[in-house]
Coordinates of C-alpha atoms and ligand atoms in Angstrom, one line a residue:
M635 CA -2.7 -27.3 6.1
P636 CA -2.5 -26.6 9.9
T637 CA -5.5 -25.0 11.5
T638 CA -4.9 -23.4 15.0
T639 CA -7.3 -21.7 17.3
H640 CA -6.4 -18.7 19.5
N641 CA -8.3 -16.2 21.7
V642 CA -7.4 -13.2 19.6
I643 CA -5.4 -12.8 16.4
I644 CA -3.5 -9.6 15.8
I645 CA -2.1 -9.1 12.3
G646 CA 0.9 -6.8 12.6
S647 CA 3.6 -6.2 15.2
G648 CA 4.1 -2.4 15.0
A649 CA 2.9 0.2 17.5
A650 CA -0.8 -0.6 17.0
G651 CA -0.5 -4.4 17.1
L652 CA 1.8 -4.6 20.1
T653 CA -0.1 -2.0 22.1
A654 CA -3.3 -4.1 21.6
A655 CA -1.5 -7.3 22.5
I656 CA 0.0 -6.0 25.7
N657 CA -3.4 -4.8 26.9
L658 CA -5.3 -8.0 25.8
A659 CA -2.7 -10.3 27.4
Q660 CA -3.8 -9.2 30.8
D661 CA -6.5 -11.9 30.6
R662 CA -6.4 -13.4 27.0
K663 CA -4.0 -15.4 24.9
V664 CA -2.9 -13.6 21.8
L665 CA -1.2 -14.5 18.6
V666 CA 0.6 -11.7 16.9
L667 CA 1.9 -12.3 13.3
A668 CA 4.2 -10.3 11.1
K669 CA 4.8 -10.8 7.4
G670 CA 8.6 -10.5 7.9
A671 CA 10.7 -9.5 10.9
L672 CA 8.8 -8.3 14.0
D673 CA 10.3 -4.9 13.7
G674 CA 9.8 -4.7 10.0
G675 CA 7.0 -2.1 9.9
S676 CA 7.0 1.7 9.8
T677 CA 7.0 2.0 13.6
N678 CA 10.7 1.1 13.8
W679 CA 11.5 3.8 11.3
A680 CA 9.6 6.7 12.9
Q681 CA 11.9 9.6 13.6
G682 CA 10.3 12.8 14.9
G683 CA 8.2 11.6 17.8
I684 CA 4.7 11.5 19.4
A685 CA 2.3 14.5 19.8
A686 CA 0.7 15.0 23.2
V687 CA -0.3 18.0 25.3
L688 CA 2.3 17.9 28.1
D689 CA 3.2 21.5 28.6
A690 CA 1.3 23.8 31.0
G691 CA 1.1 26.5 28.2
D692 CA -0.4 24.1 25.8
S693 CA -4.0 22.9 25.7
F694 CA -6.2 20.0 24.3
E695 CA -8.2 22.7 22.4
A696 CA -5.0 23.8 20.6
H697 CA -4.0 20.3 19.7
V698 CA -7.5 19.6 18.5
E699 CA -7.6 22.8 16.4
D700 CA -4.1 22.2 14.9
T701 CA -5.2 18.7 13.9
M702 CA -8.5 20.0 12.3
V703 CA -6.6 22.8 10.5
A704 CA -4.0 20.4 9.0
G705 CA -6.9 18.0 8.1
A706 CA -8.7 20.7 6.2
G707 CA -11.8 20.2 8.2
L708 CA -12.4 16.6 7.0
N709 CA -11.5 15.2 10.4
D710 CA -14.2 13.8 12.7
R711 CA -14.1 16.2 15.7
A712 CA -15.2 13.6 18.2
T713 CA -12.4 11.3 17.2
V714 CA -9.9 14.1 17.3
E715 CA -11.0 15.1 20.8
F716 CA -10.9 11.5 21.9
V717 CA -7.4 10.9 20.7
V718 CA -6.0 14.2 21.9
S719 CA -7.4 13.7 25.4
E720 CA -6.0 10.1 25.6
A721 CA -2.5 11.2 24.5
P722 CA -0.9 12.1 27.8
A723 CA -2.0 8.7 29.3
A724 CA -0.6 6.9 26.3
I725 CA 2.8 8.6 26.7
E726 CA 2.8 7.7 30.4
R727 CA 2.2 4.0 29.5
L728 CA 5.1 4.1 27.1
A729 CA 7.4 5.7 29.7
K730 CA 6.5 3.0 32.1
L731 CA 7.4 0.4 29.5
G732 CA 10.8 2.0 29.4
V733 CA 10.7 4.3 26.4
P734 CA 13.6 6.7 27.2
F735 CA 12.1 10.0 26.0
N736 CA 14.6 12.8 25.9
A737 CA 14.7 14.8 29.1
G738 CA 13.7 18.5 29.3
E739 CA 16.5 21.0 28.7
D740 CA 15.0 23.6 31.2
F741 CA 14.7 23.1 34.9
G742 CA 11.4 21.5 35.8
D743 CA 10.6 20.2 32.3
R744 CA 10.2 16.4 32.5
W745 CA 10.6 15.8 28.8
H746 CA 12.1 17.8 25.9
L747 CA 9.2 18.8 23.5
T748 CA 10.2 19.4 19.9
R749 CA 8.1 21.1 17.3
E750 CA 6.9 20.1 13.8
G751 CA 4.9 21.6 11.0
G752 CA 1.3 22.6 11.8
H753 CA 1.7 22.5 15.6
S754 CA 1.1 25.8 17.3
H755 CA 3.1 24.6 20.4
R756 CA 6.1 22.5 21.2
R757 CA 4.3 19.2 22.0
I758 CA 6.3 16.3 20.5
V759 CA 8.0 13.9 22.9
H760 CA 10.9 12.0 21.2
V761 CA 13.9 9.8 21.6
D762 CA 16.5 11.8 19.7
D763 CA 15.6 11.5 16.1
A764 CA 14.8 7.7 16.2
T765 CA 11.7 7.6 18.4
G766 CA 10.1 4.8 16.5
H767 CA 13.0 2.4 17.1
A768 CA 12.9 3.1 20.9
V769 CA 9.1 2.5 20.9
Q770 CA 9.4 -0.7 18.9
V771 CA 12.2 -2.1 21.2
A772 CA 10.2 -1.3 24.4
L773 CA 7.0 -2.8 23.1
L774 CA 8.7 -5.9 21.8
K775 CA 10.5 -6.4 25.1
A776 CA 7.2 -6.2 27.0
A777 CA 5.4 -8.5 24.5
R778 CA 8.3 -11.1 24.6
A779 CA 8.2 -11.2 28.4
N780 CA 4.5 -11.9 28.5
P781 CA 3.5 -15.6 28.4
N782 CA 0.1 -14.8 27.0
I783 CA 1.6 -13.4 23.8
T784 CA 2.9 -15.5 21.0
L785 CA 4.9 -13.6 18.4
V786 CA 5.3 -15.2 15.0
E787 CA 7.4 -13.8 12.1
D788 CA 7.2 -14.7 8.4
L789 CA 3.5 -15.4 8.3
I790 CA 1.8 -13.4 5.6
A791 CA -2.0 -12.9 6.0
I792 CA -3.7 -13.5 2.6
D793 CA -7.4 -13.1 3.4
L794 CA -9.7 -12.8 6.4
I795 CA -11.7 -15.9 7.3
T796 CA -15.3 -14.9 7.3
S797 CA -18.6 -16.8 7.7
R798 CA -18.3 -17.5 4.0
H799 CA -15.5 -19.8 4.7
G800 CA -17.4 -21.8 7.4
E801 CA -18.3 -25.4 6.6
R802 CA -21.9 -24.3 7.0
Y803 CA -22.5 -21.0 5.2
S804 CA -24.0 -18.3 7.5
G805 CA -23.3 -15.2 5.5
D806 CA -23.4 -12.7 8.4
G807 CA -19.9 -11.5 7.6
H808 CA -18.4 -12.5 11.0
V809 CA -14.6 -12.6 10.9
W810 CA -13.0 -15.7 12.5
G811 CA -9.3 -15.1 11.8
V812 CA -7.1 -15.3 8.8
Y813 CA -5.5 -17.5 6.1
A814 CA -1.8 -16.9 6.2
F815 CA 1.1 -18.0 4.0
N816 CA 3.8 -19.5 6.1
K817 CA 7.2 -18.5 4.5
K818 CA 9.0 -21.4 6.2
T819 CA 6.6 -24.3 5.2
K820 CA 5.4 -22.6 2.0
H821 CA 1.8 -23.7 2.9
V822 CA -1.2 -21.7 4.0
D823 CA -2.3 -21.9 7.7
A824 CA -5.8 -21.2 8.9
L825 CA -5.5 -19.1 12.1
L826 CA -8.8 -18.9 14.0
G827 CA -9.8 -16.6 16.9
K828 CA -12.9 -15.1 18.5
A829 CA -11.6 -11.7 17.5
T830 CA -9.1 -10.4 14.9
I831 CA -7.4 -7.0 14.9
L832 CA -5.9 -5.6 11.7
C833 CA -2.7 -3.6 12.5
T834 CA -1.0 -4.0 9.2
G835 CA 0.1 -0.4 8.6
G836 CA -0.1 1.7 5.4
A837 CA 0.2 1.4 1.7
G838 CA 3.2 3.6 0.9
R839 CA 4.7 1.2 -1.5
T840 CA 1.8 1.8 -3.9
Y841 CA 4.1 4.7 -5.0
L842 CA 7.5 4.6 -6.6
F843 CA 9.1 6.9 -4.0
S844 CA 8.0 6.3 -0.4
T845 CA 9.6 6.7 3.0
A846 CA 7.8 3.5 4.1
P847 CA 9.4 0.1 4.4
R848 CA 9.1 -2.6 1.7
G849 CA 6.2 -4.3 3.4
A850 CA 3.8 -1.3 3.3
T851 CA 1.6 -2.8 0.6
G852 CA -1.8 -2.0 2.1
D853 CA -2.5 -5.7 2.8
G854 CA -5.0 -4.9 5.6
I855 CA -6.9 -2.4 3.6
A856 CA -7.2 -4.8 0.7
M857 CA -8.2 -7.8 2.9
A858 CA -10.8 -5.8 4.8
W859 CA -12.3 -4.4 1.6
R860 CA -12.5 -7.9 0.0
A861 CA -14.2 -9.2 3.2
G862 CA -16.9 -6.5 3.0
C863 CA -15.6 -3.4 5.1
R864 CA -16.1 0.2 4.0
V865 CA -12.9 2.2 3.3
S866 CA -12.7 5.9 3.5
N867 CA -10.7 8.9 2.1
M868 CA -8.3 6.7 0.2
E869 CA -7.3 9.6 -2.1
M870 CA -5.6 11.3 0.9
N871 CA -2.0 10.1 0.5
Q872 CA 0.5 12.1 2.5
F873 CA 3.8 13.2 0.8
H874 CA 6.5 14.1 3.3
P875 CA 8.3 17.2 2.1
T876 CA 11.8 16.1 3.0
C877 CA 13.1 12.7 1.9
L878 CA 16.8 12.6 1.2
Y879 CA 17.6 12.9 -2.5
N880 CA 20.3 10.3 -3.1
L881 CA 20.7 8.0 -6.1
E882 CA 21.5 5.0 -3.9
V883 CA 19.6 5.6 -0.7
K884 CA 16.1 6.2 -2.0
N885 CA 13.9 6.3 1.1
F886 CA 15.7 8.0 4.0
L887 CA 13.5 10.5 5.8
I888 CA 14.8 13.8 7.1
T889 CA 12.5 14.5 10.0
E890 CA 10.2 17.4 10.1
A891 CA 11.8 18.3 13.5
V892 CA 14.8 19.6 11.5
R893 CA 12.5 22.4 10.3
G894 CA 10.9 22.5 13.8
E895 CA 14.3 23.3 15.3
G896 CA 15.0 26.0 12.7
G897 CA 16.0 24.3 9.4
H898 CA 15.3 26.4 6.3
L899 CA 14.2 25.2 2.8
K900 CA 16.3 26.9 0.1
L901 CA 16.7 26.8 -3.6
P902 CA 20.0 25.2 -4.6
P903 CA 22.7 27.5 -6.1
G904 CA 22.9 28.0 -9.9
V905 CA 19.2 29.0 -10.4
P906 CA 17.4 32.4 -10.1
G907 CA 17.0 32.9 -6.3
G908 CA 19.6 30.2 -5.6
G909 CA 20.6 30.0 -1.9
E910 CA 17.4 31.8 -0.9
R911 CA 14.5 30.5 1.2
F912 CA 11.3 30.0 -0.8
M913 CA 8.6 29.0 1.8
P914 CA 7.9 32.6 2.8
R915 CA 6.6 33.1 -0.7
F916 CA 4.1 30.3 -0.3
D917 CA 2.7 30.5 3.3
P918 CA 2.9 32.8 6.3
R919 CA 3.8 29.8 8.4
E920 CA 6.9 29.3 6.2
E921 CA 8.8 26.0 6.8
L922 CA 6.3 25.1 9.6
A923 CA 3.2 25.1 7.4
P924 CA 1.4 21.7 7.3
R925 CA 2.9 19.0 5.1
D926 CA 0.6 19.2 2.2
V927 CA 1.4 22.9 1.8
V928 CA 5.2 22.4 2.1
A929 CA 5.3 19.4 -0.2
R930 CA 3.3 21.2 -2.9
A931 CA 5.6 24.2 -2.6
I932 CA 8.7 22.1 -3.1
D933 CA 7.0 20.2 -6.0
H934 CA 6.1 23.6 -7.6
E935 CA 9.7 24.9 -7.3
I936 CA 11.2 21.6 -8.6
K937 CA 8.9 21.7 -11.7
R938 CA 9.2 25.5 -12.2
L939 CA 13.0 25.4 -12.2
G940 CA 13.6 21.9 -13.6
L941 CA 15.5 20.9 -10.4
D942 CA 16.2 17.4 -9.1
Y943 CA 15.9 18.6 -5.5
V944 CA 15.8 21.6 -3.1
H945 CA 18.0 22.2 -0.1
L946 CA 17.1 21.8 3.6
D947 CA 19.7 23.7 5.6
I948 CA 20.3 23.6 9.4
S949 CA 24.0 24.5 9.1
H950 CA 23.4 28.0 10.6
K951 CA 22.8 26.4 14.0
P952 CA 25.7 25.5 16.3
P953 CA 27.3 22.1 15.3
E954 CA 26.8 20.7 18.8
F955 CA 23.1 21.6 18.7
V956 CA 22.6 19.8 15.4
K957 CA 24.5 16.7 16.5
H958 CA 22.7 16.6 19.8
H959 CA 19.2 16.9 18.3
F960 CA 19.8 14.8 15.2
P961 CA 22.4 12.2 15.9
T962 CA 21.0 9.5 13.6
I963 CA 20.6 11.8 10.6
Y964 CA 24.0 13.4 11.3
A965 CA 25.8 10.0 11.3
R966 CA 23.8 8.5 8.3
L967 CA 24.5 11.6 6.1
L968 CA 28.2 11.8 7.2
D969 CA 28.5 8.3 5.8
L970 CA 27.2 9.7 2.5
D971 CA 29.7 12.5 2.7
I972 CA 27.2 15.2 3.7
D973 CA 28.1 17.0 6.9
I974 CA 24.8 18.6 7.9
T975 CA 26.6 21.0 10.4
K976 CA 28.4 22.6 7.4
E977 CA 26.2 22.1 4.3
P978 CA 22.6 21.7 3.2
I979 CA 20.8 18.4 2.6
P980 CA 19.3 17.7 -0.9
V981 CA 15.6 16.7 -0.4
V982 CA 12.5 15.8 -2.4
P983 CA 9.0 15.0 -1.3
A984 CA 8.0 11.2 -1.1
Q985 CA 4.9 9.3 -0.2
H986 CA 4.9 8.9 3.5
Y987 CA 1.6 8.1 5.1
T988 CA -1.8 6.6 4.1
C989 CA -4.5 8.8 5.6
G990 CA -7.4 6.8 4.3
G991 CA -8.2 3.2 5.3
V992 CA -10.6 0.9 6.9
V993 CA -13.5 2.7 8.6
I994 CA -13.5 2.1 12.4
D995 CA -15.4 3.6 15.4
L996 CA -14.0 4.8 18.6
D997 CA -13.7 1.2 19.9
G998 CA -11.7 0.2 16.9
R999 CA -14.6 -1.8 15.5
T1000 CA -14.9 -2.3 11.7
D1001 CA -18.1 -3.0 9.8
L1002 CA -17.7 -6.7 10.3
P1003 CA -18.5 -8.5 13.6
G1004 CA -15.3 -9.9 15.2
L1005 CA -13.0 -7.7 13.2
Y1006 CA -11.2 -4.7 14.7
A1007 CA -8.5 -2.5 13.3
A1008 CA -6.0 0.1 14.6
G1009 CA -3.2 2.3 13.3
E1010 CA -2.3 3.3 9.8
V1011 CA -4.5 0.7 8.2
T1012 CA -7.6 2.6 9.5
E1013 CA -9.5 5.8 8.7
S1014 CA -10.6 6.6 12.2
G1015 CA -11.5 10.2 11.5
L1016 CA -8.4 11.6 13.2
H1017 CA -6.4 12.8 10.2
G1018 CA -9.0 14.1 7.8
A1019 CA -7.5 15.3 4.5
N1020 CA -4.0 15.6 5.9
R1021 CA -2.3 14.1 9.0
L1022 CA -0.7 16.5 11.4
A1023 CA 2.9 15.5 12.1
S1024 CA 3.4 13.0 14.9
N1025 CA -0.3 12.2 15.4
S1026 CA 0.1 8.8 13.8
L1027 CA 2.0 6.8 16.4
L1028 CA -0.4 8.4 18.9
E1029 CA -3.3 7.0 16.9
C1030 CA -1.7 3.5 17.1
F1031 CA -1.4 3.7 20.9
V1032 CA -4.9 5.1 21.5
F1033 CA -6.8 2.7 19.1
G1034 CA -4.6 -0.3 19.9
E1035 CA -5.7 0.2 23.5
A1036 CA -9.3 1.0 22.6
A1037 CA -9.8 -2.2 20.5
A1038 CA -8.2 -4.4 23.1
S1039 CA -10.3 -2.9 25.9
H1040 CA -13.5 -3.4 23.9
I1041 CA -12.7 -7.0 23.2
R1042 CA -11.9 -7.7 26.8
A1043 CA -15.1 -6.0 28.0
H1044 CA -17.3 -7.9 25.5
W1045 CA -15.4 -11.3 25.6
D1046 CA -18.4 -13.4 26.7
E1047 CA -20.6 -12.1 23.9
L1048 CA -18.1 -13.1 21.2
P1049 CA -19.0 -16.5 19.7
A1050 CA -16.4 -19.2 19.2
P1051 CA -15.3 -19.9 15.6
P1052 CA -17.2 -22.6 13.8
P1053 CA -15.5 -25.3 11.7
I1054 CA -13.8 -23.7 8.8
R1055 CA -13.0 -25.0 5.3
P1056 CA -9.2 -25.4 4.8
W1057 CA -7.4 -23.4 2.1
D1058 CA -7.7 -25.2 -1.2
E1059 CA -4.2 -25.8 -2.6
S1060 CA -5.1 -28.6 -5.0
R1061 CA -6.3 -26.6 -8.0
V1062 CA -3.2 -24.5 -8.5
T1063 CA 0.4 -25.1 -9.7
N1064 CA 3.6 -23.2 -9.2
S1065 CA 4.0 -20.2 -11.4
D1066 CA 6.3 -20.5 -14.5
E1067 CA 6.4 -16.7 -15.1
E1068 CA 7.5 -14.8 -12.0
V1069 CA 8.5 -11.9 -14.3
I1070 CA 4.8 -10.9 -14.6
V1071 CA 4.7 -10.3 -10.8
Q1072 CA 7.8 -8.2 -10.8
H1073 CA 6.8 -6.3 -13.9
N1074 CA 3.4 -5.4 -12.6
W1075 CA 4.7 -4.4 -9.2
K1076 CA 7.0 -1.8 -10.9
E1077 CA 4.3 -0.7 -13.3
I1078 CA 1.7 0.1 -10.6
R1079 CA 4.2 2.1 -8.5
R1080 CA 5.4 4.1 -11.5
F1081 CA 1.9 5.1 -12.8
M1082 CA 0.7 5.9 -9.3
W1083 CA 3.7 8.2 -8.9
D1084 CA 3.3 9.9 -12.3
Y1085 CA -0.6 10.1 -12.5
V1086 CA -1.9 10.0 -8.9
G1087 CA 0.8 12.1 -7.1
I1088 CA 1.0 15.5 -5.4
V1089 CA -0.7 17.4 -8.2
R1090 CA -3.5 15.6 -10.0
T1091 CA -5.8 16.0 -13.1
T1092 CA -8.8 14.1 -14.1
K1093 CA -7.1 13.0 -17.3
R1094 CA -4.1 11.6 -15.4
L1095 CA -6.4 9.8 -13.0
E1096 CA -8.4 8.3 -15.8
R1097 CA -5.2 7.1 -17.4
A1098 CA -4.3 5.4 -14.0
Q1099 CA -7.8 3.9 -13.8
H1100 CA -7.4 2.4 -17.3
R1101 CA -4.0 0.9 -16.3
V1102 CA -5.5 -0.6 -13.1
A1103 CA -8.3 -2.2 -15.1
L1104 CA -5.8 -3.8 -17.5
L1105 CA -3.6 -5.1 -14.7
A1106 CA -6.5 -6.4 -12.7
Q1107 CA -7.4 -8.8 -15.4
E1108 CA -3.9 -10.1 -15.6
V1109 CA -3.4 -10.3 -11.8
D1110 CA -6.8 -12.0 -11.1
D1111 CA -6.0 -14.5 -13.8
Y1112 CA -2.6 -15.2 -12.3
Y1113 CA -3.9 -15.3 -8.8
G1114 CA -6.5 -17.8 -9.7
N1115 CA -4.2 -20.2 -11.5
F1116 CA -0.9 -20.3 -9.5
R1117 CA 0.1 -21.1 -6.0
V1118 CA 0.4 -18.0 -3.8
T1119 CA 3.9 -16.5 -3.1
P1120 CA 4.7 -13.5 -0.9
D1121 CA 5.2 -11.2 -3.9
L1122 CA 1.9 -12.3 -5.5
I1123 CA 0.0 -11.8 -2.3
E1124 CA 1.4 -8.2 -2.1
L1125 CA 0.9 -7.5 -5.8
R1126 CA -2.8 -8.4 -5.5
N1127 CA -3.2 -6.1 -2.5
L1128 CA -1.1 -3.2 -4.1
L1129 CA -3.4 -3.3 -7.1
E1130 CA -6.5 -3.4 -5.0
V1131 CA -5.3 -0.4 -3.0
A1132 CA -4.3 1.5 -6.2
R1133 CA -7.8 0.9 -7.5
L1134 CA -9.4 2.3 -4.3
I1135 CA -7.1 5.4 -4.4
V1136 CA -7.8 6.2 -8.0
R1137 CA -11.5 5.6 -7.6
S1138 CA -11.7 7.9 -4.5
A1139 CA -9.5 10.6 -6.2
L1140 CA -11.9 10.6 -9.2
H1141 CA -14.8 10.9 -6.9
R1142 CA -13.7 14.0 -5.1
K1143 CA -14.6 17.1 -7.2
E1144 CA -12.6 19.6 -5.2
S1145 CA -9.1 20.2 -3.9
R1146 CA -8.8 19.6 -0.2
G1147 CA -5.7 18.8 1.9
L1148 CA -3.6 16.2 0.2
H1149 CA -6.0 15.8 -2.8
Y1150 CA -5.0 18.7 -5.1
T1151 CA -6.4 18.6 -8.7
L1152 CA -5.9 21.2 -11.4
D1153 CA -9.4 20.5 -12.7
Y1154 CA -11.1 21.4 -9.4
P1155 CA -8.7 23.8 -7.6
E1156 CA -11.4 25.2 -5.2
T1157 CA -12.3 23.7 -1.8
L1158 CA -16.1 23.1 -1.5
E1159 CA -17.9 24.5 1.6
A1160 CA -18.9 21.1 3.0
A1161 CA -16.2 18.7 4.0
V1162 CA -17.5 15.2 3.0
D1163 CA -15.6 11.9 3.4
T1164 CA -15.1 9.7 0.3
V1165 CA -16.6 6.4 1.6
L1166 CA -16.5 3.4 -0.6
A1167 CA -18.7 0.4 0.2
P1168 CA -18.0 -3.1 -1.4
Ligands
FAD458 P1 3.5 -0.7 11.2 O1 4.4 -0.2 12.2 O2 3.8 -0.3 9.8 O3 3.4 -2.3 11.3 C1 2.7 -3.0 10.4 C2 2.8 -4.5 10.8 O4 1.9 -5.3 10.0 C3 4.2 -5.1 10.6 O5 4.5 -5.9 11.7 C4 4.0 -6.0 9.3 O6 4.8 -7.1 9.3 C5 2.6 -6.4 9.5 N1 1.9 -6.8 8.3 C6 1.6 -6.0 7.2 N2 0.9 -6.8 6.3 C7 0.9 -8.0 6.8 C8 0.4 -9.3 6.3 N3 -0.2 -9.4 5.1 N4 0.5 -10.4 7.1 C9 1.1 -10.3 8.3 N5 1.6 -9.2 8.8 C10 1.5 -8.0 8.1 N6 4.5 8.9 12.8 C11 4.5 9.6 13.9 O7 3.5 9.8 14.6 N7 5.7 10.2 14.3 C12 6.9 10.0 13.6 O8 7.9 10.5 14.0 C13 6.8 9.3 12.4 N8 7.9 9.1 11.6 C14 7.9 8.3 10.5 C15 9.0 8.1 9.8 C16 9.0 7.2 8.7 C17 10.2 7.0 7.9 C18 7.8 6.6 8.3 C19 7.7 5.6 7.2 C20 6.6 6.8 9.1 C21 6.6 7.7 10.2 N9 5.5 7.9 10.9 C22 5.6 8.7 12.0 C23 4.3 7.2 10.7 C24 4.2 6.0 11.7 O9 5.5 5.5 11.9 C25 3.3 4.9 11.2 O10 2.1 5.4 10.8 C26 3.1 3.9 12.3 O11 4.3 3.4 12.8 C27 2.2 2.7 11.8 O12 2.2 1.8 12.8 P2 1.2 0.5 12.6 O13 1.4 -0.3 13.9 O14 -0.1 0.9 12.1 O15 2.0 -0.3 11.4
SIN459 C1 9.0 13.2 10.8 O1 9.8 12.9 11.7 O2 9.1 14.1 10.1 C2 7.8 12.3 10.6 C3 6.8 12.6 11.6 C4 5.5 12.0 11.2 O3 5.4 11.4 10.1 O4 4.6 12.2 11.9

């Protein structure tokens, strides 16, 4: 089993990981690992854009307020103010790296700013309707060109290496790197560093329907929890209102910017009120209400009328306008025989973003010395009970930068890793029953969707809790006896995250933001985080 030592280890090559790497590489050598392809995370799939105050008529105060309103007051105001005030500089850095943000349409406007739900101003910079891909390409280009950055694909982090894994036990919880399964050699490598940054993204795949890529299995949250970090607000899972409803293409997002640029949500024909808009009945902000409100309204109409989907319609806008603003969506849907310039798009809500995660401070520090985290894996206090659209990529850039800056500023205080025990592969054999892994994957995602979804009840949550406990016995047993595989590593994490979500949801005795339960429909006066400590 190879053991290699680096300055800093970054787990994840999305917006957060690469931002941190590029900053650190000014004077440190960095290893960045990805569980699959380097562009395999959510970053590459982001559509709408990045929120920042860039217009003279807009203000930091308004962006802060919009973020707090969407987050139902559960946000940490100091964090929100920090991120919002760092946003314009983050956008400048991206522009310098070559991200080709769309130019302004009016004279004197540097960039075109689109609008999304919950924003009181136009403040989203974007690259057509495929902003994440443009960001991923620019960050990867800069990282590849930097001799201080080593990028490695197909290395799956299994568990953080802490002082418990040292040859001499010290027990202070210091993190020295990570054990990672190498898909090419099929062995487990020990990767050591003075500092480790978790940038592993979210846990969307805990749910049956999600807009997130296959690898969003909450690995970083589960690893940090097992190592001894607190996690917070895990019950706050964001459901995006408009995922394409299609029996073959199951997770194609229709960006919120479609509603921002005038798209309407309507009931499909053939039901009472068919062809009519329904959002005005639910919220004065109509289609541009925050996501939790719109997703719940769609869920309500689907259940009330027994529908498979509702319609999102932008066909009343000129065809050239639609094609110009949404070229990717236009082309993708035309392939599926839907011409969005002429007809509505069938849509359903789907899990989209993990608002909860590993607790960090404004420097990206977790509870454990040597361990930092940035991006969707974290709960920084920015999103509260519901993330405001396009604040997520922003969080990755701000905290990727903050964690890297803190490590560089405190480099001399960070101790070097001690001798570490290698991963013990001798006691286990190859699995003879892969079916268990596949079956349990599906079971978790199904019951999480059915029992821990948009509308919850205590009874459903208790059912989910019971299922988690049964599966945990099976998975722990399996994990202890058989050699690790990529699917087994992810299954163990998926289950850990499901357990944290259900436990947090049962703990919250109110409805707030994304956590809506029929048993406690009121919102309590005091907004209190659900913090779980190992
Ligand atoms: P990711 O980009 O998800 O990257 C995670 C990285 O971690 C990957 O490299 C992965 O390989 C690696 N990794 C994970 N587990 C392991 C492991 N065990 N071992 C090794 N490596 C591992 N947000 C916005 O602000 N604006 C948008 O317009 C927007 N649109 C979106 C559209 C879609 C379809 C989706 C799914 C999300 C969207 N979001 C948007 C959310 C945003 O894209 C993500 O929150 C953000 O990109 C997360 O970045 P990240 O760097 O934290 O993680
Ligand atoms: C979208 O384009 O609707 C996604 C934006 C986001 O998740 O912030």
